[in-house]
Coordinates of C-alpha atoms in Angstrom, one line a residue:
N103 CA -31.7 -29.3 290.5
N104 CA -34.3 -29.1 287.2
I105 CA -31.4 -31.3 284.3
L106 CA -30.8 -28.1 282.4
G107 CA -28.2 -28.6 280.2
A108 CA -30.0 -31.6 278.9
G109 CA -33.1 -29.4 278.7
F110 CA -30.8 -27.6 276.5
A111 CA -29.2 -30.2 274.6
L112 CA -33.0 -31.6 273.4
L113 CA -33.7 -27.9 272.3
L114 CA -30.7 -27.6 270.2
W115 CA -31.9 -31.4 269.4
S116 CA -34.7 -30.0 268.3
C117 CA -33.4 -28.1 265.1
H118 CA -30.0 -28.9 264.6
H119 CA -29.8 -29.0 261.0
P120 CA -29.1 -25.8 259.2
A121 CA -31.7 -23.8 261.1
G122 CA -29.4 -24.6 263.8
A123 CA -25.9 -25.0 265.3
F124 CA -24.1 -28.4 265.7
L125 CA -22.7 -30.9 267.3
Q126 CA -18.3 -31.8 265.9
S127 CA -17.2 -35.1 267.9
Q128 CA -13.3 -34.9 270.0
L129 CA -13.4 -38.8 269.7
S130 CA -12.8 -40.3 266.3
R131 CA -12.0 -43.5 265.0
G132 CA -9.6 -42.6 262.0
A133 CA -10.3 -41.8 258.7
A134 CA -12.1 -44.3 256.2
S135 CA -10.2 -42.2 253.2
S136 CA -6.5 -41.2 253.7
A137 CA -7.6 -38.3 250.7
L138 CA -10.8 -36.9 253.1
R139 CA -9.3 -37.8 257.0
A140 CA -11.6 -34.9 258.6
V141 CA -15.3 -38.0 257.9
T142 CA -14.5 -39.4 261.0
F143 CA -16.2 -42.5 262.4
V144 CA -17.0 -42.3 266.0
S145 CA -18.2 -44.1 269.4
P146 CA -21.0 -41.7 270.6
L147 CA -21.1 -43.4 273.8
L148 CA -17.7 -43.8 274.2
E149 CA -17.2 -40.4 274.3
S150 CA -19.8 -39.0 276.5
G151 CA -18.2 -42.1 278.8
Y152 CA -21.5 -43.9 278.9
P153 CA -20.2 -47.0 281.8
P154 CA -21.5 -50.0 280.0
A155 CA -19.9 -48.8 276.8
V156 CA -16.4 -48.4 278.1
V157 CA -16.7 -51.7 280.3
E158 CA -17.2 -53.6 277.4
A159 CA -14.5 -51.4 275.4
E160 CA -12.5 -52.5 278.1
Q161 CA -13.0 -55.8 277.8
C162 CA -12.9 -56.2 274.2
R163 CA -9.6 -53.7 274.1
D164 CA -8.4 -56.8 277.6
L165 CA -8.9 -60.0 275.3
G166 CA -7.2 -58.3 272.1
I167 CA -10.4 -59.0 270.7
S168 CA -12.8 -56.5 268.2
N169 CA -16.1 -55.8 269.8
P170 CA -18.5 -59.2 269.2
K171 CA -21.8 -57.4 269.1
P172 CA -23.8 -56.1 265.7
L173 CA -22.5 -53.1 264.3
L174 CA -24.7 -50.5 263.7
I175 CA -23.7 -47.4 261.6
Y176 CA -25.7 -43.8 261.5
L177 CA -25.2 -42.0 259.1
P178 CA -26.5 -38.2 259.6
G179 CA -28.3 -35.6 257.7
F180 CA -26.8 -33.3 255.9
D181 CA -25.2 -31.3 259.6
G182 CA -22.9 -34.4 259.4
T183 CA -23.4 -34.4 263.1
L184 CA -24.8 -37.1 265.4
V185 CA -26.8 -35.1 267.7
A186 CA -30.8 -35.7 266.2
P187 CA -30.6 -39.5 268.0
F188 CA -28.5 -39.1 270.6
L189 CA -31.0 -39.7 273.3
Q190 CA -31.8 -43.8 271.2
F191 CA -27.5 -44.4 272.0
P192 CA -27.2 -46.3 275.1
E193 CA -30.9 -48.3 274.3
L194 CA -29.2 -49.6 271.1
G195 CA -26.3 -49.8 273.3
T196 CA -27.7 -52.7 274.3
V197 CA -27.5 -55.2 270.9
F198 CA -25.1 -52.8 269.2
E199 CA -21.6 -52.2 269.2
V200 CA -22.8 -48.2 268.0
R201 CA -20.9 -46.3 265.5
G202 CA -21.7 -43.1 264.0
M203 CA -20.1 -41.3 261.1
Q204 CA -19.4 -37.1 261.6
V205 CA -18.4 -34.6 258.4
P206 CA -17.3 -31.2 259.6
M207 CA -18.4 -28.2 257.8
D208 CA -15.5 -27.2 256.0
D209 CA -15.8 -31.1 254.5
R210 CA -16.3 -30.8 250.9
S211 CA -16.6 -34.1 249.8
T212 CA -18.9 -35.4 247.1
F213 CA -21.9 -38.0 247.2
Q214 CA -20.1 -41.1 246.0
Q215 CA -16.7 -40.5 247.9
L216 CA -18.8 -40.1 250.9
R217 CA -20.5 -44.4 250.1
D218 CA -16.8 -45.1 249.6
I219 CA -15.8 -43.8 253.2
V220 CA -18.5 -46.1 254.6
I221 CA -17.7 -48.8 252.3
E222 CA -14.1 -48.6 253.1
H223 CA -14.8 -48.5 256.8
L224 CA -16.9 -52.0 256.3
A225 CA -13.9 -53.6 254.6
S226 CA -11.6 -52.3 257.7
E227 CA -13.3 -54.2 260.3
E228 CA -12.1 -57.8 261.0
S229 CA -15.0 -60.0 261.8
D230 CA -18.0 -60.6 259.8
R231 CA -20.3 -59.8 262.7
P232 CA -23.6 -58.7 261.3
V233 CA -23.9 -55.3 260.2
Y234 CA -27.0 -53.3 259.9
L235 CA -27.0 -48.9 258.9
M236 CA -29.1 -46.6 260.0
G237 CA -29.3 -43.5 258.0
E238 CA -31.9 -39.9 259.1
S239 CA -32.2 -38.2 256.4
F240 CA -29.9 -37.6 253.7
G241 CA -28.1 -39.9 255.7
G242 CA -31.2 -42.3 254.6
L243 CA -30.1 -41.6 251.1
L244 CA -26.4 -42.7 251.3
T245 CA -27.3 -45.8 252.9
C246 CA -29.6 -46.5 249.9
E247 CA -27.0 -45.9 247.6
V248 CA -24.0 -47.8 250.0
A249 CA -26.4 -51.2 250.0
L250 CA -27.2 -51.4 247.0
E251 CA -23.5 -51.2 246.5
L252 CA -22.3 -53.9 249.5
L253 CA -25.0 -56.1 248.6
Q254 CA -23.8 -55.8 245.0
S255 CA -20.4 -57.1 245.7
K256 CA -21.3 -59.2 249.0
A257 CA -18.3 -57.2 250.5
T258 CA -20.0 -57.1 254.3
N259 CA -23.0 -58.8 256.0
L260 CA -25.4 -56.1 256.1
C261 CA -28.1 -57.5 257.7
G262 CA -30.6 -54.3 257.6
I263 CA -31.0 -51.1 256.9
V264 CA -33.4 -48.4 258.8
L265 CA -34.0 -45.5 256.9
V266 CA -35.1 -42.0 259.1
N267 CA -37.1 -39.4 256.9
P268 CA -35.3 -40.7 253.7
A269 CA -34.0 -37.6 252.1
T270 CA -34.7 -40.1 248.3
C271 CA -37.8 -37.9 248.0
Y272 CA -35.5 -34.3 248.1
L273 CA -36.4 -33.3 244.8
R274 CA -39.6 -33.3 246.1
S275 CA -39.6 -31.2 249.0
K276 CA -40.1 -28.1 250.4
L277 CA -36.1 -27.9 251.4
A278 CA -35.3 -28.1 247.7
E279 CA -37.5 -25.3 246.7
L280 CA -36.6 -22.7 250.0
G281 CA -32.5 -24.2 250.9
P282 CA -31.0 -22.9 247.3
K283 CA -32.6 -19.5 247.7
V284 CA -31.2 -19.1 251.2
A285 CA -28.0 -20.4 250.0
A286 CA -28.2 -18.0 247.3
L287 CA -28.5 -14.9 250.1
P288 CA -26.5 -12.4 250.6
D289 CA -24.0 -13.1 253.2
W290 CA -25.6 -9.9 255.7
R291 CA -29.3 -12.1 254.8
Y292 CA -28.2 -15.2 254.9
P293 CA -28.7 -16.1 258.7
I294 CA -32.3 -14.2 258.6
G295 CA -32.6 -17.0 255.4
V296 CA -31.9 -19.8 258.2
A297 CA -33.2 -18.8 260.3
S298 CA -36.9 -19.2 258.2
L299 CA -36.2 -22.4 257.6
L300 CA -36.3 -23.6 261.4
P301 CA -40.1 -23.8 260.8
L302 CA -39.5 -26.9 258.3
F303 CA -37.8 -28.8 260.8
V304 CA -39.7 -28.5 264.2
D305 CA -42.6 -29.8 265.1
Q306 CA -45.3 -28.8 267.5
F307 CA -44.7 -30.4 270.7
G308 CA -41.2 -30.3 271.1
F309 CA -41.0 -27.6 273.1
S310 CA -44.1 -28.5 275.8
Q311 CA -41.9 -31.5 276.3
L312 CA -38.1 -30.1 276.9
L313 CA -40.6 -28.2 279.6
L314 CA -41.7 -31.0 281.1
I315 CA -38.2 -32.3 281.2
L316 CA -37.0 -29.5 282.5
S317 CA -38.8 -29.3 285.6
S318 CA -38.6 -33.0 286.1
E319 CA -42.0 -34.1 285.5
A320 CA -41.2 -36.8 282.5
L321 CA -38.3 -38.6 281.0
P322 CA -38.4 -40.1 277.0
S323 CA -39.0 -43.5 277.5
V324 CA -35.6 -45.2 276.7
I325 CA -34.0 -42.8 279.7
D326 CA -34.8 -44.4 282.5
T327 CA -31.8 -45.1 284.7
P328 CA -29.1 -42.6 286.6
A329 CA -26.6 -43.2 283.6
R330 CA -29.3 -42.6 280.8
E331 CA -29.0 -39.1 282.3
A332 CA -26.4 -38.4 283.5
Y333 CA -25.2 -39.3 279.8
M334 CA -28.6 -37.1 278.5
G335 CA -27.0 -34.4 280.8
R336 CA -23.3 -34.8 279.9
T337 CA -24.1 -34.6 276.3
A338 CA -25.8 -31.3 276.9
F339 CA -23.2 -29.6 278.7
S340 CA -20.9 -30.8 275.6
L341 CA -22.5 -28.7 273.2
P342 CA -21.2 -24.8 274.1
T343 CA -18.2 -26.0 273.2
K344 CA -18.9 -27.9 270.0
L345 CA -21.5 -26.2 268.1
K346 CA -20.8 -25.1 264.7
F347 CA -22.9 -23.0 262.5
M348 CA -23.3 -23.8 259.2
P349 CA -21.9 -21.4 256.2
K350 CA -23.7 -20.3 253.7
D351 CA -20.7 -22.5 250.8
T352 CA -21.7 -25.3 252.8
L353 CA -24.9 -25.1 252.7
R354 CA -25.1 -24.7 248.9
W355 CA -22.1 -28.0 248.6
R356 CA -24.5 -30.4 250.6
L357 CA -27.7 -29.6 248.4
E358 CA -26.5 -29.5 245.8
E359 CA -23.4 -32.3 245.8
W360 CA -25.5 -34.0 248.8
L361 CA -29.5 -34.0 248.0
T362 CA -29.6 -32.9 244.8
K363 CA -26.8 -35.3 243.6
G364 CA -27.5 -38.1 245.3
N365 CA -30.9 -37.9 244.4
T366 CA -29.9 -37.8 241.0
R367 CA -28.1 -41.3 241.2
I368 CA -30.4 -42.9 243.2
N369 CA -33.7 -41.5 240.9
G370 CA -34.6 -44.8 238.2
R371 CA -33.0 -47.1 240.1
E372 CA -36.1 -48.5 241.4
D373 CA -35.7 -52.2 239.8
E374 CA -32.0 -52.2 240.7
M375 CA -33.4 -52.0 244.6
K376 CA -36.3 -54.3 244.0
R377 CA -34.2 -56.8 243.2
V378 CA -30.6 -56.1 244.5
L379 CA -32.5 -55.2 248.1
S380 CA -35.5 -57.5 248.0
S381 CA -33.6 -59.9 250.8
L382 CA -32.7 -57.0 252.6
P383 CA -35.0 -56.2 255.8
V384 CA -36.1 -52.5 256.0
L385 CA -37.4 -50.4 258.4
V386 CA -38.5 -47.1 257.4
L387 CA -39.1 -44.2 260.3
A388 CA -41.5 -41.2 259.1
G389 CA -42.5 -38.1 261.5
E390 CA -46.5 -37.5 260.9
E391 CA -45.8 -33.7 261.4
D392 CA -42.4 -33.4 258.6
R393 CA -42.0 -30.4 257.4
T394 CA -38.8 -30.3 255.7
L395 CA -39.2 -34.1 253.6
P396 CA -43.0 -35.6 252.5
A397 CA -42.1 -38.6 254.3
V398 CA -45.1 -40.2 254.7
D399 CA -45.4 -40.1 251.9
E400 CA -42.1 -41.3 250.6
A401 CA -41.9 -44.0 253.0
Q402 CA -45.1 -45.0 250.9
R403 CA -43.6 -45.5 248.1
L404 CA -41.1 -47.3 249.3
Q405 CA -42.5 -50.0 250.3
E406 CA -44.3 -50.5 247.1
I407 CA -40.8 -50.7 246.0
L408 CA -39.0 -53.2 248.6
S409 CA -40.3 -56.7 249.1
D410 CA -38.9 -56.9 253.1
C411 CA -40.2 -53.1 254.0
T412 CA -42.0 -52.1 257.1
V413 CA -42.8 -48.4 258.3
H414 CA -43.7 -47.2 261.7
S415 CA -45.2 -43.6 261.7
V416 CA -43.6 -41.4 264.5
D417 CA -46.7 -40.0 266.6
G418 CA -47.1 -35.9 266.3
A419 CA -42.8 -36.0 265.4
G420 CA -41.7 -33.1 263.4
H421 CA -37.4 -33.9 260.7
A422 CA -35.9 -33.3 263.5
G423 CA -37.8 -34.8 266.6
T424 CA -38.7 -38.1 264.4
C425 CA -35.1 -40.0 265.8
G426 CA -35.9 -37.9 269.5
S427 CA -38.6 -38.9 272.8
R428 CA -41.2 -39.9 270.6
V429 CA -39.8 -43.1 269.5
D430 CA -37.7 -46.6 270.7
I431 CA -35.9 -47.2 268.2
A432 CA -33.8 -50.3 269.5
A433 CA -37.7 -51.8 270.3
L434 CA -38.5 -51.6 266.4
M435 CA -35.5 -53.0 265.7
R436 CA -36.3 -55.6 267.5
K437 CA -39.3 -56.8 266.4
N438 CA -38.7 -55.7 262.4
F439 CA -34.8 -58.3 262.1
S440 CA -35.8 -60.8 263.9
L441 CA -32.1 -61.9 264.1
L442 CA -31.9 -59.3 266.6
R443 CA -35.2 -61.1 269.3
R444 CA -33.7 -63.2 272.2
E445 CA -35.4 -65.7 270.9
N446 CA -32.5 -65.8 267.9
Q447 CA -29.2 -65.0 269.8
D448 CA -28.1 -68.6 270.6
A449 CA -25.9 -70.5 268.6
S450 CA -28.2 -72.9 266.8
A451 CA -29.9 -69.6 265.2
G452 CA -26.6 -68.3 264.4
G453 CA -27.8 -65.0 266.0
A454 CA -25.9 -62.1 267.8
I455 CA -24.7 -64.1 271.0
S456 CA -23.3 -66.7 269.2
M457 CA -20.5 -64.7 268.4
Y458 CA -19.8 -64.0 272.3
P459 CA -16.3 -65.3 273.3
N460 CA -15.1 -66.3 276.3
G461 CA -14.5 -64.1 279.0
F462 CA -16.5 -60.9 276.5
V463 CA -19.4 -60.4 279.1
I464 CA -22.5 -58.1 278.0
A465 CA -22.4 -55.0 280.5
E466 CA -26.2 -53.9 279.9
T467 CA -29.0 -56.5 279.7
D468 CA -30.3 -56.3 276.6
N469 CA -34.3 -56.1 277.2
G470 CA -35.8 -57.8 274.7
R471 CA -39.1 -54.9 274.6
M472 CA -40.2 -54.8 271.1
A473 CA -42.5 -51.4 271.9
M474 CA -42.7 -48.7 273.1
K475 CA -42.7 -49.0 276.6
E476 CA -46.6 -48.8 277.8
E477 CA -46.9 -45.1 279.4
A478 CA -45.5 -44.0 276.8
A479 CA -47.4 -44.9 274.0
S480 CA -50.6 -44.1 276.1
G481 CA -49.5 -41.1 276.1
K482 CA -51.1 -37.6 274.3
G483 CA -50.0 -34.8 272.5
K484 CA -47.0 -33.7 274.9
Y485 CA -46.7 -36.9 277.0
F486 CA -46.6 -39.1 273.9
G487 CA -43.3 -40.6 274.2
L488 CA -42.3 -39.9 277.7
T489 CA -42.8 -41.9 281.2
A490 CA -42.9 -40.6 284.8
R491 CA -39.4 -40.3 286.3
Y492 CA -37.7 -44.0 287.0
D493 CA -37.2 -42.9 290.6
G494 CA -40.0 -41.4 291.0
S495 CA -39.1 -38.2 292.2
V496 CA -41.0 -35.2 291.0
G497 CA -39.8 -31.8 290.4
L498 CA -36.5 -32.9 291.6
G499 CA -34.1 -34.7 288.7
L500 CA -30.7 -36.1 288.7
S501 CA -28.1 -33.1 290.5
P502 CA -25.7 -32.3 287.5
F503 CA -23.2 -32.3 290.2
K504 CA -23.4 -36.1 289.5
Y505 CA -22.8 -36.3 285.3
W506 CA -19.4 -36.9 286.9
S507 CA -19.3 -38.6 289.7
Q508 CA -17.2 -42.0 289.4
E509 CA -20.8 -43.7 289.6
L510 CA -22.3 -42.8 286.3
F511 CA -19.3 -42.0 284.5
R512 CA -16.3 -43.8 283.3
K513 CA -14.0 -42.2 280.7
W514 CA -12.9 -44.3 277.9
V515 CA -8.9 -44.6 277.4
S516 CA -7.7 -46.5 274.3
T517 CA -4.7 -48.2 273.5
N518 CA -3.1 -45.5 272.1
Q519 CA -3.9 -43.0 275.0
S520 CA -2.4 -45.3 277.7

C-alpha cells in the first residue's frame, strides 16, 4: 500500500507557487480585521486531526486556558497557503502551538494591511507567552515589517524570527523579471505563461524524492511515526477538493502590491533594521538551488546587517522545497533560539515549561534534537533529508485505510462547534 496521496501532496508542494494550485483552509480562527475577513489564522495540525495537537487543544478547552506553549506564526509565500511547510508542522508542534496565516485568491489586502492584520492577531492573545514568527518568501518580507513594528511598539513578547528565502530581494530576482510579463499576457496565453514559471520553483531532487516516498523506500526525517505518516496522507487526500489556481489579476496584484511595494518599504531601512532588530535572534534558511530569488546572496546580506543572525543553507533545495524534506526546522530553531532548549525550559530560566499550568500535559514529547537526524544528514543527493521507514518495512507503507483510524486521527471540536 504505497502512500500515493502523500506523494501527490509532495508533488504539489514542490510546485505550489503560481505555477501550481493552492490549498485553502476549512478551519478558521476568525479574521484579524473586520474589514478583511478573508484573511484567517488557522491551526494546520488541528484541522488535519493530528492527535497530539487535538489532545492539547482539548486540555486547554477543558481547563479554560489558552495554549501555554510558545506560539509560532507561519506567514506564507505569496500563494497565501500553508502547503510548503506542511511536513514540518508535526515536529514543530512538539515545541510550539503552530498557526498559519491564509490568504484566499480573491483577497486584495495591501502589504501594510497584511502587516496590521498580523499585529492585530497577536494583540488578541490573552497571554504574554513567547512568540516566534516564521516567514517564507513573501512571508519573510512581511515578517521583517511586522517585527520592526512589534519591537518598536513593544506590543508582544517576540523572541525570534525565521526567514525562509525571504523576498526582501525580490526586486533583484528572476521572478521580478518574468512574473509581471506573465501577468500581462492575454487570458488565453496566461496558463502557458504560468507553466513557464515552474522551473523557477522546483529543484533537481523533488521528483526523485517523491518516487522514494511513493515506493515506501524512505520517508522525510521529520515523518517518523504512524501518526505523522497518517497526517501526511490525510493532507495529500485533502488537496484535490481545496485547490485554487492563481488568477491573472491575483498574480498581478501580489507582484505589485505585496512584493514590489513591500520591497520599496523595506529597502533603505537597513540602519533601522540593524538598530531595532539588534536584540532579536534571526535564523535565515536559504535554498541552495533557489532560482526564484537570490536567496543565498540575500541571506548573506541580512547577516551583515543583523547582529544576531544565523544563516543555514538548505542543501539542494529549490525555492518551493526549502521547507520540505531536506531540512529539520524545529531542530534548527532549538539550536539557534536558546529559550527553546531543554536546559532553559524550567521555571528558574523563564523558559516555556515554567508557563505550563497544573493540569496541562504535553501530548508529544519534545525530543530536544538540535540537528537533522544523522542518517538523513549523511544522505547524498536524493537521499539527503530522508531516512528509512520508522517501522523498518521496505516497499510497504501505511495503509490509507488507517489514515482516519481512531488511533491516528482525532477530530477537533471547539466549544463553538459543540
